[in-house]
Short mmCIF file of C-alpha atoms in Angstrom, two decimals:
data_model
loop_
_atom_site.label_atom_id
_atom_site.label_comp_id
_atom_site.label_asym_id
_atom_site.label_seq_id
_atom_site.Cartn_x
_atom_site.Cartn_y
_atom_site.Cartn_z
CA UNK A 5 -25.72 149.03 80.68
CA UNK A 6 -26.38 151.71 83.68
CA UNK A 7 -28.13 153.52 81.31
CA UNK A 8 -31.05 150.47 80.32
CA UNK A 9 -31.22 149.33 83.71
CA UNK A 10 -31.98 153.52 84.55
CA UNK A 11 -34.59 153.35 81.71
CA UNK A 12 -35.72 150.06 83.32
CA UNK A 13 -36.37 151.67 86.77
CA UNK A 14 -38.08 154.91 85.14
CA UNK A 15 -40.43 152.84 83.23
CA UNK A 16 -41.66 150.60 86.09
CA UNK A 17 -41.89 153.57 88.55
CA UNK A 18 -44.26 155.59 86.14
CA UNK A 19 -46.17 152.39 85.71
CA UNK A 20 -46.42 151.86 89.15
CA UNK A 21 -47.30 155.61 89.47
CA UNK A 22 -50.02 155.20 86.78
CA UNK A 23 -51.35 152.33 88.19
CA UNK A 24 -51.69 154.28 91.25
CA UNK A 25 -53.77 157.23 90.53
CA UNK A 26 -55.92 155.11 88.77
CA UNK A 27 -56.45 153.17 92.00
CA UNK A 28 -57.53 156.32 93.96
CA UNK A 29 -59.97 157.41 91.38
CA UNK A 30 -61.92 154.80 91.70
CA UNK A 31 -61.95 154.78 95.47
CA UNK A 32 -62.53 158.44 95.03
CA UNK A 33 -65.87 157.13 93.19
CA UNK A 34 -67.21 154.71 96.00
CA UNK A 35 -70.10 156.18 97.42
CA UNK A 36 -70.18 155.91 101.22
CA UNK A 37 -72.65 156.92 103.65
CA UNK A 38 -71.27 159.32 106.00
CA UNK A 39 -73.11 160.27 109.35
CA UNK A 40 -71.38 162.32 111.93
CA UNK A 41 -73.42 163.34 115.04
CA UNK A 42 -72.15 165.86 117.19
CA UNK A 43 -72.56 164.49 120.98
CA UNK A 44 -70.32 167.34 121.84
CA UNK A 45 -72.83 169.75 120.76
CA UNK A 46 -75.67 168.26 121.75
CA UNK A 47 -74.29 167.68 125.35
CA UNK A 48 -73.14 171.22 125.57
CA UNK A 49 -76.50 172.51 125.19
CA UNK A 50 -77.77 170.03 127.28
CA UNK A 51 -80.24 171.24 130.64
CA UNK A 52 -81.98 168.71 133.07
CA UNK A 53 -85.16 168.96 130.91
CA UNK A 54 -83.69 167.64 127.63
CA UNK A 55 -81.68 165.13 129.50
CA UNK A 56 -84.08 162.41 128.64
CA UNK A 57 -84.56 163.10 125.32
CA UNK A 58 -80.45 163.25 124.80
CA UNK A 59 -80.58 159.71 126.70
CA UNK A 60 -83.12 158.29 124.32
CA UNK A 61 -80.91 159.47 121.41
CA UNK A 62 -77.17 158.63 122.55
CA UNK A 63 -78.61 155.46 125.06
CA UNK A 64 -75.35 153.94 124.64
CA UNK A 65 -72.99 156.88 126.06
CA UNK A 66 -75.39 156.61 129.17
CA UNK A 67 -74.30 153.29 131.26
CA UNK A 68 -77.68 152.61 133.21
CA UNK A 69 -75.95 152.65 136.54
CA UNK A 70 -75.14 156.45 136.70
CA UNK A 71 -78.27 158.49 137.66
CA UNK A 72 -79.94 161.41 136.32
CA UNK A 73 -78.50 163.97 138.53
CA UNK A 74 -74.86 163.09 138.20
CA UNK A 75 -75.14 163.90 134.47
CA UNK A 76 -76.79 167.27 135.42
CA UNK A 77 -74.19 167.65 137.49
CA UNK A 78 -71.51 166.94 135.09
CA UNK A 79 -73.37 169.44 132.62
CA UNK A 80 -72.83 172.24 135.30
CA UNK A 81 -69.56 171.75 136.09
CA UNK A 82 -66.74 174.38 135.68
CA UNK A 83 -63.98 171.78 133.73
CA UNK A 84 -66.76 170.50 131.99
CA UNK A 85 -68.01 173.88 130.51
CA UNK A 86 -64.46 174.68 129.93
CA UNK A 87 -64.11 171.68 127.34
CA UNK A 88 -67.12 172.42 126.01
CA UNK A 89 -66.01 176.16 124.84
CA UNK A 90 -62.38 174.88 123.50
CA UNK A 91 -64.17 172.28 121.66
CA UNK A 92 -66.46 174.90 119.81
CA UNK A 93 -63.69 177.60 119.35
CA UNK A 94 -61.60 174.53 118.00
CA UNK A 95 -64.19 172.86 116.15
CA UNK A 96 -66.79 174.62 115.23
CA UNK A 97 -66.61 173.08 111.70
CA UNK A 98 -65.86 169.79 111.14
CA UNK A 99 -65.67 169.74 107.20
CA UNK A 100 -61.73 169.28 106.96
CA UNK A 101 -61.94 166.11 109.00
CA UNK A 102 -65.44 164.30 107.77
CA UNK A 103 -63.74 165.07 104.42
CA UNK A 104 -60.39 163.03 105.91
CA UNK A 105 -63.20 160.23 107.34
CA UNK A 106 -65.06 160.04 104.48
CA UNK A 107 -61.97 159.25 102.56
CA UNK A 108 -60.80 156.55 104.74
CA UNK A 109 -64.12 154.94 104.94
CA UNK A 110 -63.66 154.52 100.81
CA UNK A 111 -60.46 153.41 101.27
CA UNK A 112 -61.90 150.74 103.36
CA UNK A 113 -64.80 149.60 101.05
CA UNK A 114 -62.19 149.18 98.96
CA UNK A 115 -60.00 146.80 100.07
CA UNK A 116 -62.00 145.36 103.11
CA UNK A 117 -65.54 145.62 100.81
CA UNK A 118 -66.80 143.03 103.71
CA UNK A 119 -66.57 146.06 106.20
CA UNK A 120 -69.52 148.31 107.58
CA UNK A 121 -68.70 152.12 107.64
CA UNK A 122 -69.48 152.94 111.49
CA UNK A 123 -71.86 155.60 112.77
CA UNK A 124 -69.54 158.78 113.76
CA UNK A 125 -69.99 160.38 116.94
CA UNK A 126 -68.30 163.08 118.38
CA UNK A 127 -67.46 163.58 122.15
CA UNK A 128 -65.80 165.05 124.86
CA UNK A 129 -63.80 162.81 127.49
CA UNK A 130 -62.32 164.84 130.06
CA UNK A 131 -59.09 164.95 128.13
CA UNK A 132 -58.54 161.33 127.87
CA UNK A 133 -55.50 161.10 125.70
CA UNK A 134 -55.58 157.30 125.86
CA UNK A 135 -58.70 157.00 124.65
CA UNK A 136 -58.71 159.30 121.63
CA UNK A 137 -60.55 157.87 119.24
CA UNK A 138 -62.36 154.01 119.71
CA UNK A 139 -63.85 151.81 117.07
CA UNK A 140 -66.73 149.95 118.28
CA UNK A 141 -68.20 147.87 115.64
CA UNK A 142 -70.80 149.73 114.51
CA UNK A 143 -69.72 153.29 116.27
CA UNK A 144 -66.79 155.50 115.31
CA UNK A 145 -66.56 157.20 118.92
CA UNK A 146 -64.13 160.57 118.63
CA UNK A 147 -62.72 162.44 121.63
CA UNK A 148 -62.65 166.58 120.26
CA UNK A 149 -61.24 167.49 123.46
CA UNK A 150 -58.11 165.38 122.75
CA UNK A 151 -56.89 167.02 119.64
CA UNK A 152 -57.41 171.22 120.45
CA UNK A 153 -53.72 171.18 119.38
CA UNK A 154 -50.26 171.04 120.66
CA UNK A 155 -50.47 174.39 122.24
CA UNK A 156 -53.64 174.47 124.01
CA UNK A 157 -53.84 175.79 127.31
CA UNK A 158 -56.10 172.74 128.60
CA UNK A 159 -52.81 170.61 127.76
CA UNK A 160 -50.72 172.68 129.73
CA UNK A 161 -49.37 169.22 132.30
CA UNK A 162 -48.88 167.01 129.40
CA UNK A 163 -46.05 165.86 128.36
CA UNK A 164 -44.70 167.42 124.73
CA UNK A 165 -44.49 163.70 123.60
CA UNK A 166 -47.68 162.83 124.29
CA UNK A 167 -49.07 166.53 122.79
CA UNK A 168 -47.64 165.67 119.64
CA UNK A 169 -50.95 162.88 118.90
CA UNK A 170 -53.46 165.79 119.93
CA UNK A 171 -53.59 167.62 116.72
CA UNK A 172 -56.78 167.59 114.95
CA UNK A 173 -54.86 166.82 111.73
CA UNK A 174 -54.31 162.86 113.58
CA UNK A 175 -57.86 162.01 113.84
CA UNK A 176 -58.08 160.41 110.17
CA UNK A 177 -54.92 158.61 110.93
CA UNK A 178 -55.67 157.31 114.78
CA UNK A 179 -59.33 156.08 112.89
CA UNK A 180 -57.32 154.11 110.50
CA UNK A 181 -55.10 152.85 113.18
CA UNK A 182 -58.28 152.00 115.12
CA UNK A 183 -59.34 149.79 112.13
CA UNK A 184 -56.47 148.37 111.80
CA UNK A 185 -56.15 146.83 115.41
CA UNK A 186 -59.78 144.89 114.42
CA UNK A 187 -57.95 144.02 111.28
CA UNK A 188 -54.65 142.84 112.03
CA UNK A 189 -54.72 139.96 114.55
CA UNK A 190 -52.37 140.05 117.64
CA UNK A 191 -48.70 138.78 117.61
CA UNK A 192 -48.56 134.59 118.85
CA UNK A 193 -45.31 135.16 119.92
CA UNK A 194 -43.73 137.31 122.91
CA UNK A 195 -40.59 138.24 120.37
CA UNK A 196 -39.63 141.44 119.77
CA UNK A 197 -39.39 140.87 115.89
CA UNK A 198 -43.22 139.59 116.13
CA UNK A 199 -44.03 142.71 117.84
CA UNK A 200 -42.46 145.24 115.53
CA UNK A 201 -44.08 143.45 112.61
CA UNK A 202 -47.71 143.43 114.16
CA UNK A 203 -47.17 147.34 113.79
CA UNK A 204 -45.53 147.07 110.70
CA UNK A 205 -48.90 145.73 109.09
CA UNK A 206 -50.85 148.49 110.94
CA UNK A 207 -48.37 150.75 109.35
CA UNK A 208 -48.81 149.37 105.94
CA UNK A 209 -52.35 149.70 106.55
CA UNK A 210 -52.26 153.27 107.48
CA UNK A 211 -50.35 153.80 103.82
CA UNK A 212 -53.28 151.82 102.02
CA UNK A 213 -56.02 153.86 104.06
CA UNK A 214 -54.66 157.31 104.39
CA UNK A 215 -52.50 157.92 101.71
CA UNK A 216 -53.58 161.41 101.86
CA UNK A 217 -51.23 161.66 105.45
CA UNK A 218 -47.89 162.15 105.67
CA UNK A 219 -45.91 159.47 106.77
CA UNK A 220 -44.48 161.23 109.30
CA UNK A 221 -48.33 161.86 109.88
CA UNK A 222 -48.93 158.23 110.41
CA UNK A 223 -46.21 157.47 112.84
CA UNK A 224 -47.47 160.51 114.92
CA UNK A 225 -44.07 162.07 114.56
CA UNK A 226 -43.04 165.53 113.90
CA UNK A 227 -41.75 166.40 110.28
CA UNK A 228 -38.44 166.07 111.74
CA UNK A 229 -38.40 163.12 113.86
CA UNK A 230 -39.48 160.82 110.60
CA UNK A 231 -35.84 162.41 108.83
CA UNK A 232 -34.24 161.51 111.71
CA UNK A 233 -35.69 157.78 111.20
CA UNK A 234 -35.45 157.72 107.52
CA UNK A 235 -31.62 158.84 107.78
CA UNK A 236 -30.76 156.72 111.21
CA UNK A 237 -33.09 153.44 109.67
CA UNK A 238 -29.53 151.19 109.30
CA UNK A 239 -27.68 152.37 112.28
CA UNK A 240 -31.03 151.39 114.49
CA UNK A 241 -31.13 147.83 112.73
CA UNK A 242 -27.89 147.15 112.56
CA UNK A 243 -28.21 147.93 116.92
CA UNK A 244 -30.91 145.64 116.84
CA UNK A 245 -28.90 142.78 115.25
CA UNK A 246 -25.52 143.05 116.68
CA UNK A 247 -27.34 142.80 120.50
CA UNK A 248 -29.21 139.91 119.44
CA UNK A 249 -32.73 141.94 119.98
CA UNK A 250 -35.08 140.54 117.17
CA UNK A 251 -36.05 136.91 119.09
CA UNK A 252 -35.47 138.58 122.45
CA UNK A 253 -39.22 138.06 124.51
CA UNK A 254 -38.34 140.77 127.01
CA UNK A 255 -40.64 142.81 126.92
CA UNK A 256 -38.76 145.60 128.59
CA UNK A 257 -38.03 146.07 124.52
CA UNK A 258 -41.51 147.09 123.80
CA UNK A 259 -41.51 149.99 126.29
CA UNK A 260 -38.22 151.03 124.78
CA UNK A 261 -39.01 150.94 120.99
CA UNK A 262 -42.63 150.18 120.34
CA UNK A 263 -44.87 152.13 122.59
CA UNK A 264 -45.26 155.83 122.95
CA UNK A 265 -42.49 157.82 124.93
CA UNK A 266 -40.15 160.51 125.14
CA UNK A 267 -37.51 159.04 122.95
CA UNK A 268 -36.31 155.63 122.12
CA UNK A 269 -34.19 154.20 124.74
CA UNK A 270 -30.70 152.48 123.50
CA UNK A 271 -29.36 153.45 126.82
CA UNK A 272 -26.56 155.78 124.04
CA UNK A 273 -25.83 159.29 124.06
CA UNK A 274 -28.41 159.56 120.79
CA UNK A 275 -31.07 158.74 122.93
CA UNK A 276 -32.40 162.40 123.65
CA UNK A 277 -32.39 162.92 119.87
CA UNK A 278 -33.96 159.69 118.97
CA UNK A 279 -37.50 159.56 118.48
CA UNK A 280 -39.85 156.95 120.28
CA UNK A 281 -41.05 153.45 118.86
CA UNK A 282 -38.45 153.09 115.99
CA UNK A 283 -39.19 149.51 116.43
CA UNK A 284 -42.18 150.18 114.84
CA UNK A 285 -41.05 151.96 112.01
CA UNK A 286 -38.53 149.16 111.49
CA UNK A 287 -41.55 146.94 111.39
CA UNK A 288 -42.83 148.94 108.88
CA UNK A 289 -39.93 149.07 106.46
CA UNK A 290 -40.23 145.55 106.79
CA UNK A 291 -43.78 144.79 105.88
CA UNK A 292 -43.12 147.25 102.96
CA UNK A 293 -40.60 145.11 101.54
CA UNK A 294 -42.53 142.41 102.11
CA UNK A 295 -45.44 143.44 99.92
CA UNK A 296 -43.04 144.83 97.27
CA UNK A 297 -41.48 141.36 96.69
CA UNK A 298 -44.45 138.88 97.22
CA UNK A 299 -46.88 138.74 95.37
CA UNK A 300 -50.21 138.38 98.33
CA UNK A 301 -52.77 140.12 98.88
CA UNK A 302 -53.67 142.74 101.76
CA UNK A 303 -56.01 140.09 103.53
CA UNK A 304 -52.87 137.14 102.54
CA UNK A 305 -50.23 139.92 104.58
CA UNK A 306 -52.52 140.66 107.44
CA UNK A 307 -52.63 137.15 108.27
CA UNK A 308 -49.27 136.05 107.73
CA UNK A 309 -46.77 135.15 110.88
CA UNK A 310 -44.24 137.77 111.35
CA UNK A 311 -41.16 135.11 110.66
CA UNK A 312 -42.52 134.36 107.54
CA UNK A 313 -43.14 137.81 106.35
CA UNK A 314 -38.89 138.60 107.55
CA UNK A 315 -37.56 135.85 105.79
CA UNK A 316 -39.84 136.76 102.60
CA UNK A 317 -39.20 140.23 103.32
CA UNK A 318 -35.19 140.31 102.54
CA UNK A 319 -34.91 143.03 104.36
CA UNK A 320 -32.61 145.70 103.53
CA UNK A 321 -32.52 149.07 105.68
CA UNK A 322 -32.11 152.70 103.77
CA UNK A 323 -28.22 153.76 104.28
#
């Protein structure tokens, strides 16, 4: 008997395998129409002459307010030149990540067909970490000075947690995020269950439109903060549960385990070693199961209510 239902399981999962590099071949065959400018560059290069003729092209990075001379200025200026050369010593290339782009972008024609690909534009922001990467309708706006790497100098007063989502390798994965949050419509209700779902989808998301990432990749962790989820994914529900957490509306429980931070706060002695918004990973397991044992479609899921996608969901963590 253990030995059919093995056979069972093999067949299905090659099936399911099957069925899955024929899905990325023929996303790998949509044609998409990629178009990267490099701001950055242009900026860099920049003098008061060819100001107006950089205006004329980028109009909309130049609110109307700010004069001439304060963008001469800025183009002069010591911190300013200094992101300039860390973004060309970083980047002087882009090929690695308009390969990553274009692949998400035919990931999206696929399953949101309705969807135009944005205009790509590359920037510098004066090290704006909370602003990394911004999806403006038709504009794909991308901060290079935000992902020089872990190590850089420049990020030399930033907290390690915060470093870890400034690695050039994230940029595919924060544009599918960005997508996502146009996608995925906010949670109607303040509980914490609602909230860790809402991410959940964007998660799921993430695994439909960069497959190509790791998933420790997509939940900005390091390699070996997503074991220590993977291997800790009961213990953290089961917390969750037996504190009567999920239908909570405190929101002091989204600082603690769904937004970025040092760790994940259960007020426990695991707490250095735990890493941050495991309430969104939770989410995620959830949505997974979800979609594994309903039969809807991506647009059906996005626009479910997070109770009905729990109770569909069965839930049952990894031990």
């Amino acid at each position: 008997m253990l030995k059919k239902i093995f056979l069972i399981c093999l067949v299905a999962t090659l099936f399911s395998c099957a069925e899955d590099d024929r899905r990325e071949e023929e996303i790998a065959n949509i044609a998409v129409e990629l178009d990267v400018q490099r701001f950055d560059q242009r900026f860099a290069r920049a003098t008061a002459d060819s100001l107006p003729a950089l205006k004329r092209d980028f109009s909309f990075l130049f609110p109307r307010q700010y004069p001439d001379i304060l963008w001469v200025e800025k183009m002069n200026d010591t911190i300013q030149l200094e992101l300039n050369k860390a973004v060309a010593n970083e980047f002087p290339s882009l090929k690695k990540t308009e390969q990553d782009l274009e692949s998400l972008f035919q990931h999206i024609k696929y399953y949101f067909p309705e969807r135009k690909i944005p205009k790509v534009i590359t920037l510098t922001s004066d090290v704006d970490y909370r602003n990394q990467v911004v999806w403006a309708d038709s504009l794909l706006l991308v901060a290079l000075d935000t992902y020089l790497g872990m190590d850089h100098p420049l990020y030399a007063g930033v907290q390690d947690y915060i470093k870890k989502e400034m690695r050039k390798e994230q940029i595919s994965v924060d544009a599918a995020e960005a997508f996502a949050q146009t996608v995925v419509p906010r949670p109607g209700s303040r509980d914490f269950l609602a909230h860790m779902i809402y991410y959940g989808k964007i998660l799921y998301l993430k695994d439909l439109l960069v497959p190509f990432k790791t998933d420790a990749q997509k939940m900005t962790f390091l390699p070996e903060e997503m074991a220590w989820a993977e291997a800790n994914e009961d213990q953290v529900w089961r917390y969750f549960v037996e504190r009567e957490l999920l239908y909570s509306s405190d929101s002091d429980l989204y600082t603690r385990f769904l937004y970025p931070a040092p760790f994940s706060k259960f007020y426990l002695e695991l707490d250095a070693e735990a890493p941050p918004r495991l309430g969104q990973f939770i989410g995620w397991q959830i949505v997974k199961q979800y979609m594994e044992k309903n039969d809807v479609s991506v647009e059906e899921m996005v626009q479910k209510d997070g109770g009905t996608i729990f109770k569909q969901s069965n839930y049952k963590p990894q031990k």
